[in-house]
């Protein structure tokens, strides 16, 4: 019996030691920086607030940046890395060229504000700053606030080729969307909730032109909405022109996105399919009818998204410059 107890103690000690050397995503904790940088959240929030007062684009740009980061190699701030002569980074992949610069600038400004505090300098990861900034822009646009789990390290690689096939496309159907999200441990309900981020932001006309100029026009689109889109996006429109994803409340984080889908006003095929496909319609109706139901599901999905591919001290680092590996 004594020998058995000794073996159990030795086994437990070895497990704890290995976990210390190779921590898992379970390392994430809301209190990770409590003793390292105790005012972190208020510092980031103030920087994000200042930035958003300069331009509203800060809000959708930061939210989209977080999503694009987490879906490629996990939430490790690899999307922030600048390309070099011998490496094309994630941000320069075709699917990321439309990421607005204000999202990147938000993280840069928040990082500078954090590093201006001697106790915090170079001790907070860019990945965690992006996660906090994302929560803050949602709250600033009347969306739900929530607790952010912290303790991510920044990734050690950023390759454009890693983006291939990882991000949803405007033309995706429900099966394709579910497959992309399932690859990141997210359910169909999570996918529909996260799609609600399209209540903010904008899109260039080229992303949906085929829906409004096909023969016949996409029958799932509201006819009056088609006329509005054709007016805002004529056939040879300036490629820099962009329009709101949510034609009703474009600057407010709310559940109107789902009410728009019920009316045939989903801008992308991948938006409208959530209502036209019977497998997802009930969830859309549920979110459309209750702000609280949508908010709670969105927060749950964002929390799960924030755990995707988390890096540790073993396979990550804390960058002194978010754009340089």
PDB file of C-alpha atoms in Angstrom:
ATOM      1  CA  UNK A   1       0.000   0.000   0.000  1.00  0.00           C
ATOM      2  CA  UNK A   2       2.879   2.347   0.900  1.00  0.00           C
ATOM      3  CA  UNK A   3       4.524   1.717  -2.449  1.00  0.00           C
ATOM      4  CA  UNK A   4       1.215   2.374  -4.264  1.00  0.00           C
ATOM      5  CA  UNK A   5       0.814   5.702  -2.453  1.00  0.00           C
ATOM      6  CA  UNK A   6       4.383   6.614  -3.332  1.00  0.00           C
ATOM      7  CA  UNK A   7       3.735   5.847  -7.003  1.00  0.00           C
ATOM      8  CA  UNK A   8       0.562   7.928  -6.966  1.00  0.00           C
ATOM      9  CA  UNK A   9       2.362  10.890  -5.393  1.00  0.00           C
ATOM     10  CA  UNK A  10       5.223  10.576  -7.907  1.00  0.00           C
ATOM     11  CA  UNK A  11       2.755  10.370 -10.804  1.00  0.00           C
ATOM     12  CA  UNK A  12       0.847  13.413  -9.592  1.00  0.00           C
ATOM     13  CA  UNK A  13       4.062  15.387  -9.125  1.00  0.00           C
ATOM     14  CA  UNK A  14       5.235  14.480 -12.624  1.00  0.00           C
ATOM     15  CA  UNK A  15       1.878  15.529 -14.109  1.00  0.00           C
ATOM     16  CA  UNK A  16       1.992  18.881 -12.348  1.00  0.00           C
ATOM     17  CA  UNK A  17       5.584  19.417 -13.461  1.00  0.00           C
ATOM     18  CA  UNK A  18       4.745  18.620 -17.096  1.00  0.00           C
ATOM     19  CA  UNK A  19       1.722  20.901 -16.980  1.00  0.00           C
ATOM     20  CA  UNK A  20       3.972  23.650 -15.688  1.00  0.00           C
ATOM     21  CA  UNK A  21       6.336  23.117 -18.594  1.00  0.00           C
ATOM     22  CA  UNK A  22       3.579  22.711 -21.184  1.00  0.00           C
ATOM     23  CA  UNK A  23       0.491  24.638 -20.024  1.00  0.00           C
ATOM     24  CA  UNK A  24      -2.675  24.187 -22.067  1.00  0.00           C
ATOM     25  CA  UNK A  25      -5.471  26.553 -23.000  1.00  0.00           C
ATOM     26  CA  UNK A  26      -6.740  25.990 -19.451  1.00  0.00           C
ATOM     27  CA  UNK A  27      -4.150  28.635 -18.521  1.00  0.00           C
ATOM     28  CA  UNK A  28      -6.636  31.336 -19.567  1.00  0.00           C
ATOM     29  CA  UNK A  29      -8.050  33.271 -16.650  1.00  0.00           C
ATOM     30  CA  UNK A  30      -9.781  36.651 -16.229  1.00  0.00           C
ATOM     31  CA  UNK A  31      -7.246  37.386 -13.467  1.00  0.00           C
ATOM     32  CA  UNK A  32      -4.103  36.481 -15.409  1.00  0.00           C
ATOM     33  CA  UNK A  33      -2.645  40.001 -15.160  1.00  0.00           C
ATOM     34  CA  UNK A  34      -3.914  40.835 -11.652  1.00  0.00           C
ATOM     35  CA  UNK A  35      -0.406  40.988 -10.211  1.00  0.00           C
ATOM     36  CA  UNK A  36       1.432  41.725 -13.475  1.00  0.00           C
ATOM     37  CA  UNK A  37      -0.523  44.713 -14.813  1.00  0.00           C
ATOM     38  CA  UNK A  38      -3.471  45.289 -12.457  1.00  0.00           C
ATOM     39  CA  UNK A  39      -5.005  48.211 -14.408  1.00  0.00           C
ATOM     40  CA  UNK A  40      -4.742  46.503 -17.797  1.00  0.00           C
ATOM     41  CA  UNK A  41      -8.440  46.465 -18.644  1.00  0.00           C
ATOM     42  CA  UNK A  42      -9.011  50.143 -17.856  1.00  0.00           C
ATOM     43  CA  UNK A  43      -5.874  51.132 -19.803  1.00  0.00           C
ATOM     44  CA  UNK A  44      -7.020  49.252 -22.905  1.00  0.00           C
ATOM     45  CA  UNK A  45     -10.599  50.469 -22.554  1.00  0.00           C
ATOM     46  CA  UNK A  46      -9.503  54.111 -22.439  1.00  0.00           C
ATOM     47  CA  UNK A  47      -7.253  53.712 -25.484  1.00  0.00           C
ATOM     48  CA  UNK A  48     -10.042  51.987 -27.435  1.00  0.00           C
ATOM     49  CA  UNK A  49     -12.550  54.658 -26.396  1.00  0.00           C
ATOM     50  CA  UNK A  50     -10.216  57.414 -27.571  1.00  0.00           C
ATOM     51  CA  UNK A  51      -9.674  55.669 -30.895  1.00  0.00           C
ATOM     52  CA  UNK A  52     -13.377  55.024 -31.480  1.00  0.00           C
ATOM     53  CA  UNK A  53     -14.133  58.704 -30.863  1.00  0.00           C
ATOM     54  CA  UNK A  54     -11.834  59.523 -33.777  1.00  0.00           C
ATOM     55  CA  UNK A  55     -13.648  57.174 -36.185  1.00  0.00           C
ATOM     56  CA  UNK A  56     -16.510  54.702 -35.864  1.00  0.00           C
ATOM     57  CA  UNK A  57     -14.688  52.349 -38.249  1.00  0.00           C
ATOM     58  CA  UNK A  58     -12.644  51.386 -35.180  1.00  0.00           C
ATOM     59  CA  UNK A  59     -15.584  49.300 -33.941  1.00  0.00           C
ATOM     60  CA  UNK A  60     -16.270  46.914 -36.860  1.00  0.00           C
ATOM     61  CA  UNK A  61     -12.593  46.881 -37.878  1.00  0.00           C
ATOM     62  CA  UNK A  62     -11.394  45.622 -34.497  1.00  0.00           C
ATOM     63  CA  UNK A  63     -14.151  43.031 -34.212  1.00  0.00           C
ATOM     64  CA  UNK A  64     -13.393  41.661 -37.681  1.00  0.00           C
ATOM     65  CA  UNK A  65      -9.658  41.651 -36.974  1.00  0.00           C
ATOM     66  CA  UNK A  66     -10.161  39.415 -33.932  1.00  0.00           C
ATOM     67  CA  UNK A  67     -12.259  36.946 -35.914  1.00  0.00           C
ATOM     68  CA  UNK A  68      -9.777  36.775 -38.782  1.00  0.00           C
ATOM     69  CA  UNK A  69      -6.929  36.273 -36.322  1.00  0.00           C
ATOM     70  CA  UNK A  70      -8.547  33.441 -34.365  1.00  0.00           C
ATOM     71  CA  UNK A  71      -9.641  31.482 -37.442  1.00  0.00           C
ATOM     72  CA  UNK A  72      -6.077  31.233 -38.752  1.00  0.00           C
ATOM     73  CA  UNK A  73      -3.610  29.522 -36.387  1.00  0.00           C
ATOM     74  CA  UNK A  74      -5.718  30.520 -33.375  1.00  0.00           C
ATOM     75  CA  UNK A  75      -6.000  33.726 -31.330  1.00  0.00           C
ATOM     76  CA  UNK A  76      -2.297  34.594 -31.380  1.00  0.00           C
ATOM     77  CA  UNK A  77      -2.143  38.045 -33.021  1.00  0.00           C
ATOM     78  CA  UNK A  78      -0.448  36.527 -36.087  1.00  0.00           C
ATOM     79  CA  UNK A  79      -2.726  38.628 -38.315  1.00  0.00           C
ATOM     80  CA  UNK A  80      -0.948  41.752 -37.030  1.00  0.00           C
ATOM     81  CA  UNK A  81       2.450  40.730 -38.392  1.00  0.00           C
ATOM     82  CA  UNK A  82       3.843  42.761 -41.294  1.00  0.00           C
ATOM     83  CA  UNK A  83       5.244  40.964 -44.323  1.00  0.00           C
ATOM     84  CA  UNK A  84       8.984  40.977 -44.928  1.00  0.00           C
ATOM     85  CA  UNK A  85      11.123  40.388 -47.991  1.00  0.00           C
ATOM     86  CA  UNK A  86      11.212  36.645 -47.383  1.00  0.00           C
ATOM     87  CA  UNK A  87       7.773  36.110 -45.865  1.00  0.00           C
ATOM     88  CA  UNK A  88       4.284  37.095 -46.977  1.00  0.00           C
ATOM     89  CA  UNK A  89       2.286  37.384 -43.745  1.00  0.00           C
ATOM     90  CA  UNK A  90      -1.390  36.614 -43.088  1.00  0.00           C
ATOM     91  CA  UNK A  91      -2.519  40.218 -43.408  1.00  0.00           C
ATOM     92  CA  UNK A  92      -1.427  40.299 -47.063  1.00  0.00           C
ATOM     93  CA  UNK A  93      -3.497  37.283 -48.105  1.00  0.00           C
ATOM     94  CA  UNK A  94      -6.308  38.162 -50.510  1.00  0.00           C
ATOM     95  CA  UNK A  95      -8.961  37.392 -47.857  1.00  0.00           C
ATOM     96  CA  UNK A  96      -7.381  39.867 -45.420  1.00  0.00           C
ATOM     97  CA  UNK A  97      -6.687  42.812 -47.726  1.00  0.00           C
ATOM     98  CA  UNK A  98     -10.098  44.290 -46.866  1.00  0.00           C
ATOM     99  CA  UNK A  99      -9.304  44.427 -43.135  1.00  0.00           C
ATOM    100  CA  UNK A 100      -9.554  48.125 -42.251  1.00  0.00           C
ATOM    101  CA  UNK A 101      -6.395  49.783 -40.976  1.00  0.00           C
ATOM    102  CA  UNK A 102      -8.242  51.236 -38.006  1.00  0.00           C
ATOM    103  CA  UNK A 103      -8.433  47.771 -36.421  1.00  0.00           C
ATOM    104  CA  UNK A 104      -4.657  47.384 -36.546  1.00  0.00           C
ATOM    105  CA  UNK A 105      -4.223  50.959 -35.287  1.00  0.00           C
ATOM    106  CA  UNK A 106      -6.494  50.261 -32.331  1.00  0.00           C
ATOM    107  CA  UNK A 107      -4.232  47.452 -31.129  1.00  0.00           C
ATOM    108  CA  UNK A 108      -1.098  49.539 -31.723  1.00  0.00           C
ATOM    109  CA  UNK A 109      -2.477  52.428 -29.671  1.00  0.00           C
ATOM    110  CA  UNK A 110      -3.695  50.145 -26.873  1.00  0.00           C
ATOM    111  CA  UNK A 111      -0.317  48.385 -26.792  1.00  0.00           C
ATOM    112  CA  UNK A 112       1.466  51.754 -26.529  1.00  0.00           C
ATOM    113  CA  UNK A 113      -0.808  52.800 -23.669  1.00  0.00           C
ATOM    114  CA  UNK A 114      -0.124  49.542 -21.811  1.00  0.00           C
ATOM    115  CA  UNK A 115       3.631  49.791 -22.338  1.00  0.00           C
ATOM    116  CA  UNK A 116       3.616  53.389 -21.103  1.00  0.00           C
ATOM    117  CA  UNK A 117       3.051  51.926 -17.621  1.00  0.00           C
ATOM    118  CA  UNK A 118       6.468  50.664 -16.388  1.00  0.00           C
ATOM    119  CA  UNK A 119       4.978  47.743 -14.458  1.00  0.00           C
ATOM    120  CA  UNK A 120       3.171  46.520 -17.592  1.00  0.00           C
ATOM    121  CA  UNK A 121       5.789  47.168 -20.271  1.00  0.00           C
ATOM    122  CA  UNK A 122       6.342  44.148 -22.542  1.00  0.00           C
ATOM    123  CA  UNK A 123       4.400  41.885 -20.180  1.00  0.00           C
ATOM    124  CA  UNK A 124       1.025  41.815 -21.966  1.00  0.00           C
ATOM    125  CA  UNK A 125       0.579  39.895 -25.220  1.00  0.00           C
ATOM    126  CA  UNK A 126      -0.754  41.525 -28.362  1.00  0.00           C
ATOM    127  CA  UNK A 127      -3.247  38.644 -28.563  1.00  0.00           C
ATOM    128  CA  UNK A 128      -4.731  39.572 -25.179  1.00  0.00           C
ATOM    129  CA  UNK A 129      -4.824  43.269 -26.062  1.00  0.00           C
ATOM    130  CA  UNK A 130      -6.767  42.428 -29.238  1.00  0.00           C
ATOM    131  CA  UNK A 131      -9.195  40.236 -27.264  1.00  0.00           C
ATOM    132  CA  UNK A 132      -9.832  43.031 -24.750  1.00  0.00           C
ATOM    133  CA  UNK A 133     -10.154  45.698 -27.446  1.00  0.00           C
ATOM    134  CA  UNK A 134     -12.737  43.544 -29.230  1.00  0.00           C
ATOM    135  CA  UNK A 135     -14.874  43.280 -26.089  1.00  0.00           C
ATOM    136  CA  UNK A 136     -14.577  47.050 -25.613  1.00  0.00           C
ATOM    137  CA  UNK A 137     -15.667  48.040 -29.139  1.00  0.00           C
ATOM    138  CA  UNK A 138     -18.720  45.800 -28.808  1.00  0.00           C
ATOM    139  CA  UNK A 139     -19.671  47.465 -25.528  1.00  0.00           C
ATOM    140  CA  UNK A 140     -19.047  50.938 -26.991  1.00  0.00           C
ATOM    141  CA  UNK A 141     -21.584  50.205 -29.754  1.00  0.00           C
ATOM    142  CA  UNK A 142     -24.344  49.249 -27.277  1.00  0.00           C
ATOM    143  CA  UNK A 143     -23.523  45.541 -27.339  1.00  0.00           C
ATOM    144  CA  UNK A 144     -23.042  43.268 -24.333  1.00  0.00           C
ATOM    145  CA  UNK A 145     -19.964  43.522 -22.141  1.00  0.00           C
ATOM    146  CA  UNK A 146     -18.438  40.281 -20.934  1.00  0.00           C
ATOM    147  CA  UNK A 147     -15.495  38.833 -19.060  1.00  0.00           C
ATOM    148  CA  UNK A 148     -12.439  38.210 -21.246  1.00  0.00           C
ATOM    149  CA  UNK A 149     -10.228  35.240 -20.444  1.00  0.00           C
ATOM    150  CA  UNK A 150      -6.551  36.225 -20.586  1.00  0.00           C
ATOM    151  CA  UNK A 151      -3.151  34.569 -20.718  1.00  0.00           C
ATOM    152  CA  UNK A 152      -2.571  34.094 -24.454  1.00  0.00           C
ATOM    153  CA  UNK A 153       0.922  34.280 -25.907  1.00  0.00           C
ATOM    154  CA  UNK A 154       1.657  35.689 -29.350  1.00  0.00           C
ATOM    155  CA  UNK A 155       2.303  33.319 -32.233  1.00  0.00           C
ATOM    156  CA  UNK A 156       5.745  32.679 -33.697  1.00  0.00           C
ATOM    157  CA  UNK A 157       4.709  32.452 -37.357  1.00  0.00           C
ATOM    158  CA  UNK A 158       2.485  34.350 -39.779  1.00  0.00           C
ATOM    159  CA  UNK A 159       2.133  32.979 -43.298  1.00  0.00           C
ATOM    160  CA  UNK A 160      -0.322  34.050 -45.970  1.00  0.00           C
ATOM    161  CA  UNK A 161      -0.593  30.451 -47.147  1.00  0.00           C
ATOM    162  CA  UNK A 162      -2.102  29.465 -43.776  1.00  0.00           C
ATOM    163  CA  UNK A 163      -5.153  31.602 -44.561  1.00  0.00           C
ATOM    164  CA  UNK A 164      -6.158  29.474 -47.559  1.00  0.00           C
ATOM    165  CA  UNK A 165      -9.594  27.935 -46.987  1.00  0.00           C
ATOM    166  CA  UNK A 166      -9.805  29.007 -43.333  1.00  0.00           C
ATOM    167  CA  UNK A 167     -12.118  32.026 -43.567  1.00  0.00           C
ATOM    168  CA  UNK A 168     -15.832  32.143 -44.500  1.00  0.00           C
ATOM    169  CA  UNK A 169     -16.665  33.531 -47.939  1.00  0.00           C
ATOM    170  CA  UNK A 170     -19.689  35.685 -48.919  1.00  0.00           C
ATOM    171  CA  UNK A 171     -20.927  32.883 -51.204  1.00  0.00           C
ATOM    172  CA  UNK A 172     -20.755  30.061 -48.633  1.00  0.00           C
ATOM    173  CA  UNK A 173     -23.764  27.812 -48.017  1.00  0.00           C
ATOM    174  CA  UNK A 174     -24.728  26.406 -44.621  1.00  0.00           C
ATOM    175  CA  UNK A 175     -22.705  23.207 -44.975  1.00  0.00           C
ATOM    176  CA  UNK A 176     -19.573  25.167 -45.841  1.00  0.00           C
ATOM    177  CA  UNK A 177     -20.087  27.585 -42.946  1.00  0.00           C
ATOM    178  CA  UNK A 178     -20.688  24.769 -40.468  1.00  0.00           C
ATOM    179  CA  UNK A 179     -17.562  22.987 -41.655  1.00  0.00           C
ATOM    180  CA  UNK A 180     -15.341  26.059 -41.219  1.00  0.00           C
ATOM    181  CA  UNK A 181     -16.663  26.759 -37.731  1.00  0.00           C
ATOM    182  CA  UNK A 182     -16.588  23.109 -36.657  1.00  0.00           C
ATOM    183  CA  UNK A 183     -12.883  23.055 -37.542  1.00  0.00           C
ATOM    184  CA  UNK A 184     -12.477  25.586 -34.723  1.00  0.00           C
ATOM    185  CA  UNK A 185     -14.665  23.748 -32.233  1.00  0.00           C
ATOM    186  CA  UNK A 186     -17.696  25.963 -32.840  1.00  0.00           C
ATOM    187  CA  UNK A 187     -21.273  24.759 -33.356  1.00  0.00           C
ATOM    188  CA  UNK A 188     -23.899  25.897 -35.836  1.00  0.00           C
ATOM    189  CA  UNK A 189     -25.484  27.997 -33.082  1.00  0.00           C
ATOM    190  CA  UNK A 190     -22.099  29.599 -32.381  1.00  0.00           C
ATOM    191  CA  UNK A 191     -21.724  30.318 -36.090  1.00  0.00           C
ATOM    192  CA  UNK A 192     -25.132  31.979 -36.330  1.00  0.00           C
ATOM    193  CA  UNK A 193     -24.442  34.040 -33.207  1.00  0.00           C
ATOM    194  CA  UNK A 194     -21.022  35.187 -34.461  1.00  0.00           C
ATOM    195  CA  UNK A 195     -22.567  36.056 -37.835  1.00  0.00           C
ATOM    196  CA  UNK A 196     -24.502  38.672 -35.870  1.00  0.00           C
ATOM    197  CA  UNK A 197     -21.302  40.734 -35.903  1.00  0.00           C
ATOM    198  CA  UNK A 198     -22.497  41.751 -39.383  1.00  0.00           C
ATOM    199  CA  UNK A 199     -24.866  44.084 -37.584  1.00  0.00           C
ATOM    200  CA  UNK A 200     -21.813  46.385 -37.737  1.00  0.00           C
ATOM    201  CA  UNK A 201     -19.382  47.162 -40.517  1.00  0.00           C
ATOM    202  CA  UNK A 202     -19.495  47.468 -44.258  1.00  0.00           C
ATOM    203  CA  UNK A 203     -18.735  45.629 -47.480  1.00  0.00           C
ATOM    204  CA  UNK A 204     -17.410  46.586 -50.877  1.00  0.00           C
ATOM    205  CA  UNK A 205     -19.911  46.239 -53.705  1.00  0.00           C
ATOM    206  CA  UNK A 206     -17.859  43.575 -55.484  1.00  0.00           C
ATOM    207  CA  UNK A 207     -18.543  41.100 -52.656  1.00  0.00           C
ATOM    208  CA  UNK A 208     -22.252  40.837 -53.508  1.00  0.00           C
ATOM    209  CA  UNK A 209     -22.579  42.257 -57.047  1.00  0.00           C
ATOM    210  CA  UNK A 210     -23.355  38.829 -58.490  1.00  0.00           C
ATOM    211  CA  UNK A 211     -26.499  38.623 -56.338  1.00  0.00           C
ATOM    212  CA  UNK A 212     -28.019  41.860 -57.598  1.00  0.00           C
ATOM    213  CA  UNK A 213     -26.921  41.691 -61.250  1.00  0.00           C
ATOM    214  CA  UNK A 214     -27.410  38.009 -62.012  1.00  0.00           C
ATOM    215  CA  UNK A 215     -30.151  36.822 -64.349  1.00  0.00           C
ATOM    216  CA  UNK A 216     -32.442  36.364 -62.593  1.00  0.00           C
ATOM    217  CA  UNK A 217     -31.587  38.424 -59.512  1.00  0.00           C
ATOM    218  CA  UNK A 218     -31.096  36.291 -56.387  1.00  0.00           C
ATOM    219  CA  UNK A 219     -34.718  35.394 -55.480  1.00  0.00           C
ATOM    220  CA  UNK A 220     -33.950  35.283 -51.732  1.00  0.00           C
ATOM    221  CA  UNK A 221     -33.288  39.045 -51.742  1.00  0.00           C
ATOM    222  CA  UNK A 222     -35.984  41.589 -50.861  1.00  0.00           C
ATOM    223  CA  UNK A 223     -36.865  43.395 -54.132  1.00  0.00           C
ATOM    224  CA  UNK A 224     -36.835  46.867 -52.584  1.00  0.00           C
ATOM    225  CA  UNK A 225     -33.476  46.074 -51.017  1.00  0.00           C
ATOM    226  CA  UNK A 226     -32.161  45.003 -54.430  1.00  0.00           C
ATOM    227  CA  UNK A 227     -33.210  48.369 -55.892  1.00  0.00           C
ATOM    228  CA  UNK A 228     -31.401  50.188 -53.054  1.00  0.00           C
ATOM    229  CA  UNK A 229     -28.272  48.106 -53.543  1.00  0.00           C
ATOM    230  CA  UNK A 230     -28.260  48.686 -57.298  1.00  0.00           C
ATOM    231  CA  UNK A 231     -28.565  52.422 -56.698  1.00  0.00           C
ATOM    232  CA  UNK A 232     -25.657  52.449 -54.231  1.00  0.00           C
ATOM    233  CA  UNK A 233     -23.595  49.981 -56.278  1.00  0.00           C
ATOM    234  CA  UNK A 234     -24.047  50.649 -60.009  1.00  0.00           C
ATOM    235  CA  UNK A 235     -22.404  48.186 -62.387  1.00  0.00           C
ATOM    236  CA  UNK A 236     -19.097  50.018 -62.802  1.00  0.00           C
ATOM    237  CA  UNK A 237     -18.917  51.452 -59.295  1.00  0.00           C
ATOM    238  CA  UNK A 238     -15.664  52.743 -57.822  1.00  0.00           C
ATOM    239  CA  UNK A 239     -14.122  49.641 -56.162  1.00  0.00           C
ATOM    240  CA  UNK A 240     -13.430  51.710 -53.036  1.00  0.00           C
ATOM    241  CA  UNK A 241     -17.136  52.270 -52.386  1.00  0.00           C
ATOM    242  CA  UNK A 242     -18.506  50.311 -49.435  1.00  0.00           C
ATOM    243  CA  UNK A 243     -21.988  50.091 -47.928  1.00  0.00           C
ATOM    244  CA  UNK A 244     -23.343  49.112 -44.529  1.00  0.00           C
ATOM    245  CA  UNK A 245     -23.873  45.430 -43.792  1.00  0.00           C
ATOM    246  CA  UNK A 246     -26.955  46.337 -41.726  1.00  0.00           C
ATOM    247  CA  UNK A 247     -29.133  48.848 -43.617  1.00  0.00           C
ATOM    248  CA  UNK A 248     -31.276  49.552 -40.547  1.00  0.00           C
ATOM    249  CA  UNK A 249     -29.038  50.221 -37.498  1.00  0.00           C
ATOM    250  CA  UNK A 250     -25.484  50.147 -38.920  1.00  0.00           C
ATOM    251  CA  UNK A 251     -23.787  51.741 -35.894  1.00  0.00           C
ATOM    252  CA  UNK A 252     -25.474  49.774 -33.152  1.00  0.00           C
ATOM    253  CA  UNK A 253     -24.626  46.266 -32.010  1.00  0.00           C
ATOM    254  CA  UNK A 254     -28.082  44.675 -31.823  1.00  0.00           C
ATOM    255  CA  UNK A 255     -30.195  41.786 -33.085  1.00  0.00           C
ATOM    256  CA  UNK A 256     -31.627  43.750 -36.035  1.00  0.00           C
ATOM    257  CA  UNK A 257     -29.283  41.778 -38.311  1.00  0.00           C
ATOM    258  CA  UNK A 258     -31.539  38.727 -37.776  1.00  0.00           C
ATOM    259  CA  UNK A 259     -34.699  40.761 -38.343  1.00  0.00           C
ATOM    260  CA  UNK A 260     -33.164  41.890 -41.631  1.00  0.00           C
ATOM    261  CA  UNK A 261     -32.643  38.243 -42.624  1.00  0.00           C
ATOM    262  CA  UNK A 262     -36.325  37.581 -41.978  1.00  0.00           C
ATOM    263  CA  UNK A 263     -37.103  40.337 -44.500  1.00  0.00           C
ATOM    264  CA  UNK A 264     -34.670  39.125 -47.167  1.00  0.00           C
ATOM    265  CA  UNK A 265     -32.099  41.804 -46.383  1.00  0.00           C
ATOM    266  CA  UNK A 266     -29.004  39.704 -45.792  1.00  0.00           C
ATOM    267  CA  UNK A 267     -26.230  41.349 -47.799  1.00  0.00           C
ATOM    268  CA  UNK A 268     -24.194  38.191 -48.501  1.00  0.00           C
ATOM    269  CA  UNK A 269     -25.423  34.791 -49.625  1.00  0.00           C
ATOM    270  CA  UNK A 270     -23.764  33.489 -46.445  1.00  0.00           C
ATOM    271  CA  UNK A 271     -25.979  35.832 -44.415  1.00  0.00           C
ATOM    272  CA  UNK A 272     -29.317  35.123 -46.088  1.00  0.00           C
ATOM    273  CA  UNK A 273     -28.736  31.358 -46.142  1.00  0.00           C
ATOM    274  CA  UNK A 274     -29.066  31.362 -42.350  1.00  0.00           C
ATOM    275  CA  UNK A 275     -32.748  32.156 -42.789  1.00  0.00           C
ATOM    276  CA  UNK A 276     -33.539  30.402 -46.056  1.00  0.00           C
ATOM    277  CA  UNK A 277     -32.069  27.070 -44.908  1.00  0.00           C
ATOM    278  CA  UNK A 278     -34.633  25.395 -42.598  1.00  0.00           C
ATOM    279  CA  UNK A 279     -31.845  23.881 -40.493  1.00  0.00           C
ATOM    280  CA  UNK A 280     -30.802  27.295 -39.189  1.00  0.00           C
ATOM    281  CA  UNK A 281     -34.003  29.341 -39.532  1.00  0.00           C
ATOM    282  CA  UNK A 282     -35.330  28.623 -36.037  1.00  0.00           C
ATOM    283  CA  UNK A 283     -32.149  29.966 -34.460  1.00  0.00           C
ATOM    284  CA  UNK A 284     -32.370  33.128 -36.579  1.00  0.00           C
ATOM    285  CA  UNK A 285     -35.987  33.594 -35.484  1.00  0.00           C
ATOM    286  CA  UNK A 286     -35.003  33.074 -31.855  1.00  0.00           C
ATOM    287  CA  UNK A 287     -32.233  35.676 -32.018  1.00  0.00           C
ATOM    288  CA  UNK A 288     -34.467  38.083 -33.960  1.00  0.00           C
ATOM    289  CA  UNK A 289     -37.163  37.953 -31.312  1.00  0.00           C
ATOM    290  CA  UNK A 290     -34.988  38.436 -28.225  1.00  0.00           C
ATOM    291  CA  UNK A 291     -32.013  40.730 -27.635  1.00  0.00           C
ATOM    292  CA  UNK A 292     -31.169  38.841 -24.457  1.00  0.00           C
ATOM    293  CA  UNK A 293     -31.131  35.446 -26.185  1.00  0.00           C
ATOM    294  CA  UNK A 294     -28.878  36.783 -28.940  1.00  0.00           C
ATOM    295  CA  UNK A 295     -26.527  38.566 -26.530  1.00  0.00           C
ATOM    296  CA  UNK A 296     -26.080  35.543 -24.294  1.00  0.00           C
ATOM    297  CA  UNK A 297     -25.374  33.259 -27.251  1.00  0.00           C
ATOM    298  CA  UNK A 298     -22.993  35.794 -28.777  1.00  0.00           C
ATOM    299  CA  UNK A 299     -21.011  36.129 -25.544  1.00  0.00           C
ATOM    300  CA  UNK A 300     -20.803  32.335 -25.198  1.00  0.00           C
ATOM    301  CA  UNK A 301     -19.600  32.001 -28.796  1.00  0.00           C
ATOM    302  CA  UNK A 302     -17.036  34.810 -28.415  1.00  0.00           C
ATOM    303  CA  UNK A 303     -15.667  33.145 -25.292  1.00  0.00           C
ATOM    304  CA  UNK A 304     -15.262  29.857 -27.170  1.00  0.00           C
ATOM    305  CA  UNK A 305     -13.716  31.665 -30.124  1.00  0.00           C
ATOM    306  CA  UNK A 306     -11.189  33.292 -27.793  1.00  0.00           C
ATOM    307  CA  UNK A 307      -9.943  29.836 -26.728  1.00  0.00           C
ATOM    308  CA  UNK A 308      -9.122  28.673 -30.255  1.00  0.00           C
ATOM    309  CA  UNK A 309      -5.491  27.750 -30.820  1.00  0.00           C
ATOM    310  CA  UNK A 310      -4.213  29.558 -27.735  1.00  0.00           C
ATOM    311  CA  UNK A 311      -0.415  29.702 -27.602  1.00  0.00           C
ATOM    312  CA  UNK A 312       1.584  29.118 -24.419  1.00  0.00           C
ATOM    313  CA  UNK A 313       5.110  29.971 -23.311  1.00  0.00           C
ATOM    314  CA  UNK A 314       6.181  26.778 -25.055  1.00  0.00           C
ATOM    315  CA  UNK A 315       4.992  27.773 -28.521  1.00  0.00           C
ATOM    316  CA  UNK A 316       4.552  31.533 -28.220  1.00  0.00           C
ATOM    317  CA  UNK A 317       6.063  34.738 -26.888  1.00  0.00           C
ATOM    318  CA  UNK A 318       5.081  38.239 -25.806  1.00  0.00           C
ATOM    319  CA  UNK A 319       5.970  40.587 -28.646  1.00  0.00           C
ATOM    320  CA  UNK A 320       7.454  43.989 -27.938  1.00  0.00           C
ATOM    321  CA  UNK A 321       6.136  45.142 -31.328  1.00  0.00           C
ATOM    322  CA  UNK A 322       2.833  43.598 -32.401  1.00  0.00           C
ATOM    323  CA  UNK A 323       3.758  43.797 -36.091  1.00  0.00           C
ATOM    324  CA  UNK A 324       7.138  42.073 -35.809  1.00  0.00           C
ATOM    325  CA  UNK A 325       7.732  38.406 -35.026  1.00  0.00           C
TER     326      UNK A 325
END
